[in-house]
GROMACS .gro file of C-alpha atoms in nm:
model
  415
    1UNK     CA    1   0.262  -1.854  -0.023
    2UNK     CA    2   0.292  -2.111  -0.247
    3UNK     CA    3   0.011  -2.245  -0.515
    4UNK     CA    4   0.023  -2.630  -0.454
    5UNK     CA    5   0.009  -2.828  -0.804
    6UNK     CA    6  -0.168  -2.691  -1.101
    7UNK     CA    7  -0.532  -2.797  -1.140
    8UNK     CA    8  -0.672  -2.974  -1.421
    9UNK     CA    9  -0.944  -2.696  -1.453
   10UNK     CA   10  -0.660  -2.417  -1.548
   11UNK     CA   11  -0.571  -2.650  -1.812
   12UNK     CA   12  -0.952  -2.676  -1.946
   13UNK     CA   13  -0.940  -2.256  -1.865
   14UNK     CA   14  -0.634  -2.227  -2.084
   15UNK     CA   15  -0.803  -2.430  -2.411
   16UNK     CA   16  -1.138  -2.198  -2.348
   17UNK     CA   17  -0.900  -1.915  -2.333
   18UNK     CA   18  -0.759  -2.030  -2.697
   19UNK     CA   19  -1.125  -2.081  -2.848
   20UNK     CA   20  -1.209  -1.757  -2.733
   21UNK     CA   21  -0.923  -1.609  -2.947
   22UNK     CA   22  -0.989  -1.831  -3.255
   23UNK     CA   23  -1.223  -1.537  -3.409
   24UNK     CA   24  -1.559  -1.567  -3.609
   25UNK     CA   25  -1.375  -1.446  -3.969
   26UNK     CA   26  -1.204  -1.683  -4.250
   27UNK     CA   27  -1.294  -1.877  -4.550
   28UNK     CA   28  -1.573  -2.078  -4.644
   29UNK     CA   29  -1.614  -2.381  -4.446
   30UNK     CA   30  -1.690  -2.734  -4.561
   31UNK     CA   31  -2.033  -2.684  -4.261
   32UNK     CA   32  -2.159  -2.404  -4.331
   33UNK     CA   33  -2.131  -2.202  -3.968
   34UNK     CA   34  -2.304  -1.865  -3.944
   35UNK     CA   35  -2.127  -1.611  -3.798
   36UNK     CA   36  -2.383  -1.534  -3.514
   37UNK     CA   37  -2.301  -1.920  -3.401
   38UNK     CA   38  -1.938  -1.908  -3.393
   39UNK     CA   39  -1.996  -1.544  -3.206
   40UNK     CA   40  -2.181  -1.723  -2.954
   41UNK     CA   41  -1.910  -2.032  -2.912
   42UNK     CA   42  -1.635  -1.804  -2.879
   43UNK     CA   43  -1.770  -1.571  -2.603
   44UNK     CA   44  -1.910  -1.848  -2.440
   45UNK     CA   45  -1.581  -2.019  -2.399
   46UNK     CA   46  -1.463  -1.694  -2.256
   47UNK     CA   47  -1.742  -1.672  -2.021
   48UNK     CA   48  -1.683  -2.094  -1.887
   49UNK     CA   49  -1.319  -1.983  -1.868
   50UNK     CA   50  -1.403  -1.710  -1.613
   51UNK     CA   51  -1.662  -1.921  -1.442
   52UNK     CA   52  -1.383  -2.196  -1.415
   53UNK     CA   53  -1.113  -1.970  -1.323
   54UNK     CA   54  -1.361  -1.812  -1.059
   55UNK     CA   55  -1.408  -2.170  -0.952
   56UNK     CA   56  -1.082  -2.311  -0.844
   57UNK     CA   57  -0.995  -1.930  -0.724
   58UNK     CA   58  -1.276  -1.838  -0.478
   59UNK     CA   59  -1.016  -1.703  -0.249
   60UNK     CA   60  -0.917  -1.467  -0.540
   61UNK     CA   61  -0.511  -1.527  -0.447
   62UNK     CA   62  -0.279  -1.371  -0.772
   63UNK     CA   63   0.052  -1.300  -0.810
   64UNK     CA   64   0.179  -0.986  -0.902
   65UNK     CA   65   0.243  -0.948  -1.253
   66UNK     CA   66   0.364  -0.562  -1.402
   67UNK     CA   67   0.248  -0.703  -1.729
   68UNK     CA   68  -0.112  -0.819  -1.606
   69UNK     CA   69  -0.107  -0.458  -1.444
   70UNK     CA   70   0.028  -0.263  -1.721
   71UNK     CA   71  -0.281  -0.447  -1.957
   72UNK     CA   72  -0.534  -0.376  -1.684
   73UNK     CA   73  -0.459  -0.022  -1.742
   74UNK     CA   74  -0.526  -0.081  -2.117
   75UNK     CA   75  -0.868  -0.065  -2.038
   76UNK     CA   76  -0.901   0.281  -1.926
   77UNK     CA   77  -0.801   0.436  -2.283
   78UNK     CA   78  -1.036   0.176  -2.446
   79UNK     CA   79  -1.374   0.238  -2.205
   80UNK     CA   80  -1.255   0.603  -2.292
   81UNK     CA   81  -1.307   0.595  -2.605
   82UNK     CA   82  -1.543   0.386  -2.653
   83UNK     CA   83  -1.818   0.549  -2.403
   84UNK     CA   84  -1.947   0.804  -2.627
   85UNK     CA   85  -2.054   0.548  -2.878
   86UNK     CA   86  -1.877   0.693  -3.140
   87UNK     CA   87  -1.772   0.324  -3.288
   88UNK     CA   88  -2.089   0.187  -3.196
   89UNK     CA   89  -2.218  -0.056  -2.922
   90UNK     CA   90  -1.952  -0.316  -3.057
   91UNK     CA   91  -1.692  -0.111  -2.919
   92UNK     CA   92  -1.817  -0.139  -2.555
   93UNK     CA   93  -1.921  -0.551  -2.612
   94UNK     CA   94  -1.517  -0.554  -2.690
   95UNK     CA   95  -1.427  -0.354  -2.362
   96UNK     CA   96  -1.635  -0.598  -2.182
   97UNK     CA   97  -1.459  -0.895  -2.344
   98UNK     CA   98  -1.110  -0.729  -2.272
   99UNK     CA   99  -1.212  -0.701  -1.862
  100UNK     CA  100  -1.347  -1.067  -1.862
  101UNK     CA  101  -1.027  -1.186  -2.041
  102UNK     CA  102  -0.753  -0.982  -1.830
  103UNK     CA  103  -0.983  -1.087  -1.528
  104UNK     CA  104  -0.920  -1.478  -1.573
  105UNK     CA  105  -0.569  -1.420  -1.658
  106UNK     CA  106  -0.548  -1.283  -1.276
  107UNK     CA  107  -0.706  -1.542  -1.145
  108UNK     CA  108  -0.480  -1.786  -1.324
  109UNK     CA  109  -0.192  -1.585  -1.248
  110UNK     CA  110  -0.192  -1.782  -0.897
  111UNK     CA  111  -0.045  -2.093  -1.074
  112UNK     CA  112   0.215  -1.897  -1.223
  113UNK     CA  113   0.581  -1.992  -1.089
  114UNK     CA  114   0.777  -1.979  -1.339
  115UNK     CA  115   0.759  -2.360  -1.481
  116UNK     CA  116   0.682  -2.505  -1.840
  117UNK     CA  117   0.334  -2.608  -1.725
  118UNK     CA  118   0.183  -2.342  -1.900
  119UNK     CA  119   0.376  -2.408  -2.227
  120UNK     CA  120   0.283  -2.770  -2.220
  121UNK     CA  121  -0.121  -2.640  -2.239
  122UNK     CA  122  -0.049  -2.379  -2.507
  123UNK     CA  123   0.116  -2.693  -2.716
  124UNK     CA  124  -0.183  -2.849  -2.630
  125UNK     CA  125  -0.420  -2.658  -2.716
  126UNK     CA  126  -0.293  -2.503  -3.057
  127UNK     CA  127  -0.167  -2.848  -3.201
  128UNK     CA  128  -0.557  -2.937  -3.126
  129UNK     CA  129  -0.648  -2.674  -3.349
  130UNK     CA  130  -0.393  -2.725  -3.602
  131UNK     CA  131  -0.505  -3.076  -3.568
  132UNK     CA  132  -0.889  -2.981  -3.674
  133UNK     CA  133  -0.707  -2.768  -3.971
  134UNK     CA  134  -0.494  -3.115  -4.099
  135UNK     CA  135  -0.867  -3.277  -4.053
  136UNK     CA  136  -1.025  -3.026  -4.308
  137UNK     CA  137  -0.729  -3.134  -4.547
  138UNK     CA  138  -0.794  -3.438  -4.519
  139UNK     CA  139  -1.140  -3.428  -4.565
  140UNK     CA  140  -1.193  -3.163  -4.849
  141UNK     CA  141  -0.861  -3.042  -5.024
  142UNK     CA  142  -1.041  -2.843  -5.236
  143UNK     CA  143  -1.256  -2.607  -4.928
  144UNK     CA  144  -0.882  -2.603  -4.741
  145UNK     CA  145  -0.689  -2.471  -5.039
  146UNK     CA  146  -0.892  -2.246  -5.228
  147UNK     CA  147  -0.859  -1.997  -5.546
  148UNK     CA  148  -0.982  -1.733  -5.306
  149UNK     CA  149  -0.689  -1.697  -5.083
  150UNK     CA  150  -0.447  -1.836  -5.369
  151UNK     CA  151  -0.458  -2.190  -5.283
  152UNK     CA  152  -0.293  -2.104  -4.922
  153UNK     CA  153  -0.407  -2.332  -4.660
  154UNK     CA  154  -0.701  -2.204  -4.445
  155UNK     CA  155  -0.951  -2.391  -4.200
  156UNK     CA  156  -1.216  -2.555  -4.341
  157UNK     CA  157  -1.410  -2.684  -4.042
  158UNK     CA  158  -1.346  -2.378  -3.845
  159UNK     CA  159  -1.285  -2.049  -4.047
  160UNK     CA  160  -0.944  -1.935  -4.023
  161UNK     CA  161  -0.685  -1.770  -4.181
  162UNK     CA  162  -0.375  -1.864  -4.333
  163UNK     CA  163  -0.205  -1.633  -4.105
  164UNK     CA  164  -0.355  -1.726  -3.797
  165UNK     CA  165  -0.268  -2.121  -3.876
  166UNK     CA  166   0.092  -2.008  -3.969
  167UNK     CA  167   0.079  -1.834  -3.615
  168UNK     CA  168  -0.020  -2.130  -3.432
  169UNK     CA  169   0.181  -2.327  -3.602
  170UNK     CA  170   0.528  -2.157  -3.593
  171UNK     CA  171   0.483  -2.121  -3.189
  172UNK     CA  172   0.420  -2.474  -3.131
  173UNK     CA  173   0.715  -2.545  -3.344
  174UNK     CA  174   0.915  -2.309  -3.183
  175UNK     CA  175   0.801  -2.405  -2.792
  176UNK     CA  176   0.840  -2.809  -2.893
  177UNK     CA  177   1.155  -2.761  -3.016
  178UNK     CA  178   1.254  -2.600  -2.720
  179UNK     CA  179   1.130  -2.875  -2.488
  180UNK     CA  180   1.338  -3.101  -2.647
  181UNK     CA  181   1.635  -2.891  -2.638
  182UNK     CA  182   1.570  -2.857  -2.241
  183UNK     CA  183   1.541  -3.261  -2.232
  184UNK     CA  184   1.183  -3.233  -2.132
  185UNK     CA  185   1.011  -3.404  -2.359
  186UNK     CA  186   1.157  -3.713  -2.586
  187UNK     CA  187   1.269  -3.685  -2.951
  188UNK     CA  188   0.935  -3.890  -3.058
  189UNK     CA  189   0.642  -3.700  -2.893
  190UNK     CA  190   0.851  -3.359  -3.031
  191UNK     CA  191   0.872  -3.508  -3.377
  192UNK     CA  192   0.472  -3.595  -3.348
  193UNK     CA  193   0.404  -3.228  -3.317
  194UNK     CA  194   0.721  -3.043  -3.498
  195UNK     CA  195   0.640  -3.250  -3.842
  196UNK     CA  196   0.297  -3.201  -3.941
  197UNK     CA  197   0.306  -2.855  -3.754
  198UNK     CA  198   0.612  -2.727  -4.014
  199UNK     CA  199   0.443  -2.911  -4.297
  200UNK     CA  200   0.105  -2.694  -4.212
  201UNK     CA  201   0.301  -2.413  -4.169
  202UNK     CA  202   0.461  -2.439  -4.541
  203UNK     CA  203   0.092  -2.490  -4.699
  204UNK     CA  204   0.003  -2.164  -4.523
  205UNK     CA  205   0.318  -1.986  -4.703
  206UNK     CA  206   0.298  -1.729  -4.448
  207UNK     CA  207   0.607  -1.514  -4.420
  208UNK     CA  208   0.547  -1.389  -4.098
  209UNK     CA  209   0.517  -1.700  -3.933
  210UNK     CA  210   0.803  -1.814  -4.075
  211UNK     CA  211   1.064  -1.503  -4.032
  212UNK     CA  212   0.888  -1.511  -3.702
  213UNK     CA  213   0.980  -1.843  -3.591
  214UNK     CA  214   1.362  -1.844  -3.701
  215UNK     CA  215   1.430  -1.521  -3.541
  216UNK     CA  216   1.250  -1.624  -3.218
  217UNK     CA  217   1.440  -1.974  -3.224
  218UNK     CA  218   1.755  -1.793  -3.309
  219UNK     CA  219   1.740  -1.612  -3.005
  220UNK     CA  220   1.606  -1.883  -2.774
  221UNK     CA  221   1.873  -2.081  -2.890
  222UNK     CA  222   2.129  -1.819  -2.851
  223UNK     CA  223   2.060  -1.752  -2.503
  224UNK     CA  224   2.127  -2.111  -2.405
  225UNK     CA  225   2.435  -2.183  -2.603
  226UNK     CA  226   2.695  -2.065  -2.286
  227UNK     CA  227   2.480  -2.285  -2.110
  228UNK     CA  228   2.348  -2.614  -2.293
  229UNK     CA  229   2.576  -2.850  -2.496
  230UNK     CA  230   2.251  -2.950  -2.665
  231UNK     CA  231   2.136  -2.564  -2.757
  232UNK     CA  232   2.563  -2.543  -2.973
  233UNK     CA  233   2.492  -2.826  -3.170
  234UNK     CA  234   2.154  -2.740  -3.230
  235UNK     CA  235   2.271  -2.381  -3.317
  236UNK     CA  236   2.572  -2.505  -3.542
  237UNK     CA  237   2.392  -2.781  -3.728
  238UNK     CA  238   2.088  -2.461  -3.794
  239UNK     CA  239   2.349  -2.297  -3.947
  240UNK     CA  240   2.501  -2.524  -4.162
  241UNK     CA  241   2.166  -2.659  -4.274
  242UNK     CA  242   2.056  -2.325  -4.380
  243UNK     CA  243   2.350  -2.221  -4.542
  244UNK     CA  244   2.308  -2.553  -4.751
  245UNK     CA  245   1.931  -2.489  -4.837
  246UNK     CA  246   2.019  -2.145  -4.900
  247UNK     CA  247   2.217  -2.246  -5.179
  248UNK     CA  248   2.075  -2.607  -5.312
  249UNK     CA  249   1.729  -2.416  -5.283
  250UNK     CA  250   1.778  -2.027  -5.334
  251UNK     CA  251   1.521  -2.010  -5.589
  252UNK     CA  252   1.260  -2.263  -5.505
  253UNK     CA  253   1.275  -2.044  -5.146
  254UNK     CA  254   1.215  -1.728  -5.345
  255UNK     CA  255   0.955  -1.857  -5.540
  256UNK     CA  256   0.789  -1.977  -5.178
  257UNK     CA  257   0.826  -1.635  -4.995
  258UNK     CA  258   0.735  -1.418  -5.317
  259UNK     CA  259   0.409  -1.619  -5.330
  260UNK     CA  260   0.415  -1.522  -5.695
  261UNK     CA  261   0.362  -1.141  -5.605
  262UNK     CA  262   0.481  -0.871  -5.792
  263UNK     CA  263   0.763  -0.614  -5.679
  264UNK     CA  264   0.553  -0.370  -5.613
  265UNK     CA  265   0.324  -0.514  -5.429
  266UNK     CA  266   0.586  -0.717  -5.246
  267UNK     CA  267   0.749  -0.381  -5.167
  268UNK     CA  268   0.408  -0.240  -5.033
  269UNK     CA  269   0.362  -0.539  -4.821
  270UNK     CA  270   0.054  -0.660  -5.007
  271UNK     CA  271  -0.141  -0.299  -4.961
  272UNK     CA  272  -0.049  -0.229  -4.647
  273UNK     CA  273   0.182   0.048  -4.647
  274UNK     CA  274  -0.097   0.259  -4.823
  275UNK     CA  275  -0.394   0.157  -4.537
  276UNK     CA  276  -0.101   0.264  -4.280
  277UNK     CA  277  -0.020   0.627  -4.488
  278UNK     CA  278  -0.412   0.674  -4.500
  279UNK     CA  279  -0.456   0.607  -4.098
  280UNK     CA  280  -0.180   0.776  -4.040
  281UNK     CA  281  -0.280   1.094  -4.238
  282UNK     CA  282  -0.643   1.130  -4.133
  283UNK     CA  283  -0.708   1.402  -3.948
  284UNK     CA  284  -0.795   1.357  -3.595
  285UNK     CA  285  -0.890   1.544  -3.280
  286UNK     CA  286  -0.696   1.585  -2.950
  287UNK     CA  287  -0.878   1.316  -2.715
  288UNK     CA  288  -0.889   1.100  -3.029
  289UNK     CA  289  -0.500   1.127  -3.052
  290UNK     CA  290  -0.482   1.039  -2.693
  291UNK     CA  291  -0.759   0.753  -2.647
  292UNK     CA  292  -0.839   0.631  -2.993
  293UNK     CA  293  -1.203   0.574  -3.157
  294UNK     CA  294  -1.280   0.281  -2.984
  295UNK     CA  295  -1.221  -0.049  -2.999
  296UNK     CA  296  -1.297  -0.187  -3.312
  297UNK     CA  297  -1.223  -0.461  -3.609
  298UNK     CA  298  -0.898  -0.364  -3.635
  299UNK     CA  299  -0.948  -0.186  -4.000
  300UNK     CA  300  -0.952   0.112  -4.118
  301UNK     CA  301  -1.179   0.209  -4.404
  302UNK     CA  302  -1.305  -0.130  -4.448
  303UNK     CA  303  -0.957  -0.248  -4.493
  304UNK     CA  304  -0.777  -0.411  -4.223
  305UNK     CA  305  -0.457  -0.257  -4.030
  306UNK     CA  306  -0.206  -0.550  -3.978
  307UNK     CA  307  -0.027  -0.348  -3.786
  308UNK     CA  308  -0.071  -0.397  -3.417
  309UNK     CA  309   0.131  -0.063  -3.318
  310UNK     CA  310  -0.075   0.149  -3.587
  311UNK     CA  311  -0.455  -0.089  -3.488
  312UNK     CA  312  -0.353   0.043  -3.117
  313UNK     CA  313  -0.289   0.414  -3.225
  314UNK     CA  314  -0.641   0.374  -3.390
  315UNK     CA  315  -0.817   0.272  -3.089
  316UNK     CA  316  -0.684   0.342  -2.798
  317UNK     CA  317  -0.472   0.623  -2.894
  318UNK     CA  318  -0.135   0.731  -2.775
  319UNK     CA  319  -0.203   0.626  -2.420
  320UNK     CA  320  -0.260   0.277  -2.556
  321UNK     CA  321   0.084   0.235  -2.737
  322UNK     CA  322   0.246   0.353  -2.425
  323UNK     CA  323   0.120   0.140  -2.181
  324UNK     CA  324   0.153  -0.175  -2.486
  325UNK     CA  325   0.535  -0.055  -2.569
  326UNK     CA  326   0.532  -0.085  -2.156
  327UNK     CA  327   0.464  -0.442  -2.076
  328UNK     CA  328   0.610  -0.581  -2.393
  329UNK     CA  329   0.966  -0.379  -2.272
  330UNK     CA  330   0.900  -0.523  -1.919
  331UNK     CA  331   0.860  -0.859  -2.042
  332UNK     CA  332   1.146  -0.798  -2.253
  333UNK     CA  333   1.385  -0.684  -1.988
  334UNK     CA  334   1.294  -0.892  -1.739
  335UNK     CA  335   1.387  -1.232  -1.951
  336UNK     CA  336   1.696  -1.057  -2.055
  337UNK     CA  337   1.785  -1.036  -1.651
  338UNK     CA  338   1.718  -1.391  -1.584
  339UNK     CA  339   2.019  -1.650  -1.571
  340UNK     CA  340   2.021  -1.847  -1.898
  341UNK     CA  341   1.764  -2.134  -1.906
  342UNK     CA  342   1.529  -2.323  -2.027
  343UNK     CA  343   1.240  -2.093  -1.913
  344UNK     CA  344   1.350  -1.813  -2.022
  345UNK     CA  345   1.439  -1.904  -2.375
  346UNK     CA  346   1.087  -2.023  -2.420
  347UNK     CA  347   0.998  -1.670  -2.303
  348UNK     CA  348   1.262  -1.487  -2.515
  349UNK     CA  349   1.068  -1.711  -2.816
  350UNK     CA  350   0.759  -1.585  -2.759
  351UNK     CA  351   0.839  -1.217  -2.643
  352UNK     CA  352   1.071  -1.178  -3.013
  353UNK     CA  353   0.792  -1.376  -3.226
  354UNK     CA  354   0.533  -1.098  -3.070
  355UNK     CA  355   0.751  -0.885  -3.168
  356UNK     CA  356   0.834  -0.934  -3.492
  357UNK     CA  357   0.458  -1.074  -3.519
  358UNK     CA  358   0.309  -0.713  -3.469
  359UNK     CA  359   0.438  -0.500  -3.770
  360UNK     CA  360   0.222  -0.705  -4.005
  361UNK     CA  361  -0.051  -0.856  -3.764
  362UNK     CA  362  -0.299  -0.661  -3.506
  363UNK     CA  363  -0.404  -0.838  -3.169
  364UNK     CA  364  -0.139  -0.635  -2.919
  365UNK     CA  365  -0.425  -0.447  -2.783
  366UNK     CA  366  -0.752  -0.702  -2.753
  367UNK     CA  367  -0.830  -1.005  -2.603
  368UNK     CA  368  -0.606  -1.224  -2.927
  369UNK     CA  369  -0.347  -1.517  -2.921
  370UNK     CA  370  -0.071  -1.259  -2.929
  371UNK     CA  371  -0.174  -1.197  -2.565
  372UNK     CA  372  -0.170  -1.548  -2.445
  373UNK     CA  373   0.158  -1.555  -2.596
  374UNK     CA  374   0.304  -1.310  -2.344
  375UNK     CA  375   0.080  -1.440  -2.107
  376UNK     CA  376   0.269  -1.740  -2.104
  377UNK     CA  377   0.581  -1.558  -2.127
  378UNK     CA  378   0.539  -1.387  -1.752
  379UNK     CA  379   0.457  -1.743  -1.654
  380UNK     CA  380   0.806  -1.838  -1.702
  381UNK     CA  381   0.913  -1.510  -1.582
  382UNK     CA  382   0.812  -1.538  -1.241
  383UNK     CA  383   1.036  -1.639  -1.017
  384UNK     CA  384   0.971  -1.964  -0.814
  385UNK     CA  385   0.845  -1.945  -0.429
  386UNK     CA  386   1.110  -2.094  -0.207
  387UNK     CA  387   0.930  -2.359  -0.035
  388UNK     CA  388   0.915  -2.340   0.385
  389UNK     CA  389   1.143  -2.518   0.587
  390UNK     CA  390   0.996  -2.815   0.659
  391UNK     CA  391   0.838  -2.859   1.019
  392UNK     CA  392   0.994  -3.080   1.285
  393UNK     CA  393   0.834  -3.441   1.239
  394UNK     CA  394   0.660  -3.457   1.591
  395UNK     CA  395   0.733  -3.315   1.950
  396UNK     CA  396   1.026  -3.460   2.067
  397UNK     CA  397   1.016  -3.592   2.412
  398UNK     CA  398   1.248  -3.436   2.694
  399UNK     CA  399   1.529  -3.603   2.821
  400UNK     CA  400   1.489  -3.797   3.084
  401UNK     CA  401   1.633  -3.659   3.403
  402UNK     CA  402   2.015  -3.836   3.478
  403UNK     CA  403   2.001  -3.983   3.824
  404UNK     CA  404   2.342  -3.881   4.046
  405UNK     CA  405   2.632  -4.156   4.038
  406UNK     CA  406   2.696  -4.194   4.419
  407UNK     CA  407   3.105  -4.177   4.455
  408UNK     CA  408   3.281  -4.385   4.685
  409UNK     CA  409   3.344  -4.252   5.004
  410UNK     CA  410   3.746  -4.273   5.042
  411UNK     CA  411   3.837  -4.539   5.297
  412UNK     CA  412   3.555  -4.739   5.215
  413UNK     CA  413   3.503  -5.091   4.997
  414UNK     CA  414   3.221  -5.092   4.766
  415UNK     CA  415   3.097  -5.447   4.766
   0.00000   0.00000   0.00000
């Protein structure tokens, strides 16, 4: 049975869904915001998006989804673990947040049919928040590119990271780019977003972003160029431009993605590898291997994971990386089966940035952006509901009865 058009409301849902996953952690801002305040902002978008989702559902129709499904079953491994208390109360506040967040992605699910409308409201929404970060900029240069985090860009009227704005930044890059390549948007409403979007994306001088959004554009781009004239010169003139900058700017590119670091710690990824070697060597019990500790901050010894494979290990155990590796494969291998197209190049984006996204961020495994990512992706996955056969205009009136043609008797004159 078919959806009918999208309503506004799942496009409201969508942006409460994106301020949920915003998080309450960053630098200073210019307003001082306590913590407790931007707690209570964030959940309660999460709780309107429900209540809105709940709204324009009340018949409770979904599609089915193995990737909704597969993250539904997350939840066992996490309320596992995190029923004995072990990581605190936090840990069962997060479960809760996980159910109401998988919950409204169901109920959204009914709009899902395989069309860009749910890239065109994660645009949307993230360029609005990038929007609020260019704001800060303008406003105080000095609170948005401070000492503290080595004069990378970082929110200043909401508190966020330079990695999360280089996340948000390289996807709506990567998605606009795409709807221009498909012909559905024009070259000046792209350009409006692509431009200040890159040039927030360079103050951030994240790397992950960056190698993120190549190598998911790379393979968008590659999957359409048997198919779109547009997607081989696209994909030629990439190539020659980056061979070019390669060379006219080796160094100054260098000097960018070192970020003035030092060998060794550019070899240990900036102190990770040695928080991974610690988590990985402490000693743990059985149902602790299998479930995790709980759902937590995502660190480990007061230092965070940035690792979403290893944060997932930590908290929901073995069982949890399973049933993650499962609906990211799923995802994976379903886009791979679809004919080439538009859709499913925007998927393939979003499914390879995840993926190359996770060895040095967390998020795979809690209500996070990385989720409404591949959210987003099984939108365009689905396939489309044929429409019925349209039904006969009105009753159609019998025939009227032919009278009999008397013949002429032979031997007679008809008059």
């Amino acid at each position: 049975m078919r959806a009918g058009p999208t309503p506004r409301t799942v496009g409201t849902v969508w942006g409460l869904l994106v301020l949920n996953t915003l998080g309450s952690t960053g630098a200073e801002t210019i307003v001082p915001l306590p913590r407790s305040l931007i707690q209570m902002v964030t959940m309660g978008a999460l709780v309107a998006a429900f209540t809105l989702a709940l709204a324009v559902n009340l018949r409770l129709r979904v599609r089915a989804s193995a990737f909704l499904l597969l993250l539904s079953l997350l939840l066992v491994p996490s309320l596992i673990s995190s029923a004995d208390l072990s990581a605190g109360l936090g840990a069962l506040f997060r479960c809760g947040r996980l159910a109401v967040f998988v919950a409204t992605l169901w109920l959204l699910s009914r709009w899902w049919d395989g069309s860009t409308t749910f890239v065109r409201h994660h645009i949307r929404m993230y360029f609005v928040v990038l929007c609020s970060v260019a704001a800060g900029l303008l406003v105080s240069p000095g609170a948005a590119l401070p000492d503290l985090y080595g004069g990378r860009l970082v929110g200043a009227l909401w508190p966020l990271t330079p990695p999360q704005i280089g996340q948000y930044a390289a996807v709506v890059v990567g998605l606009a780019v795409l709807l221009l390549l498909g012909g559905r948007t024009d070259r000046r409403s792209a350009a409006l977003v692509i431009v200040p979007s890159l040039a927030l994306l360079a103050l951030t001088h994240t790397r992950t972003a960056t190698i993120g959004l190549l190598a998911g554009l790379v393979v968008a781009i590659g999957s359409m160029v048997l198919t779109s004239a547009a997607a081989r010169r696209w994909f030629g003139w990439a190539v020659l431009c980056a061979a070019v900058a390669a060379v006219a700017f080796g160094s100054l590119l260098q000097a960018w993605f070192l970020r003035g670091q030092t060998e060794e710690n550019f070899s240990s990824l900036t102190g990770r590898a040695k928080v991974w070697e610690a988590l990985l060597d402490a000693p743990r019990t059985g149902a602790e291997q299998l479930f995790g500790v709980g759902l937590g901050d995502k660190s480990f010894d007061g230092l965070p994971i940035d690792n979403s494979w290893l944060a997932v290990y930590h908290e929901q155990g073995l069982l949890g990386v399973g049933l993650v590796a499962g609906f990211v494969l799923v995802l994976g291998a379903v886009a791979l089966l679809r004919p080439p197209s538009l859709t499913r190049a925007c998927a393939l984006f979003l499914i390879s940035y995840c993926g190359i996204a996770s060895y040095t961020e967390a998020g795979l495994g809690d209500a996070s952006p990385y989720l409404l990512h591949l959210a987003v992706a099984a939108s365009l996955l689905v396939a489309p509901v044929a429409a019925p056969p349209a039904p006969p205009a009105g009753p159609q009136a019998p025939e009227p009865a032919r009278r009999p043609v008397p013949r002429p008797v032979p031997g007679t004159e008809v008059a």
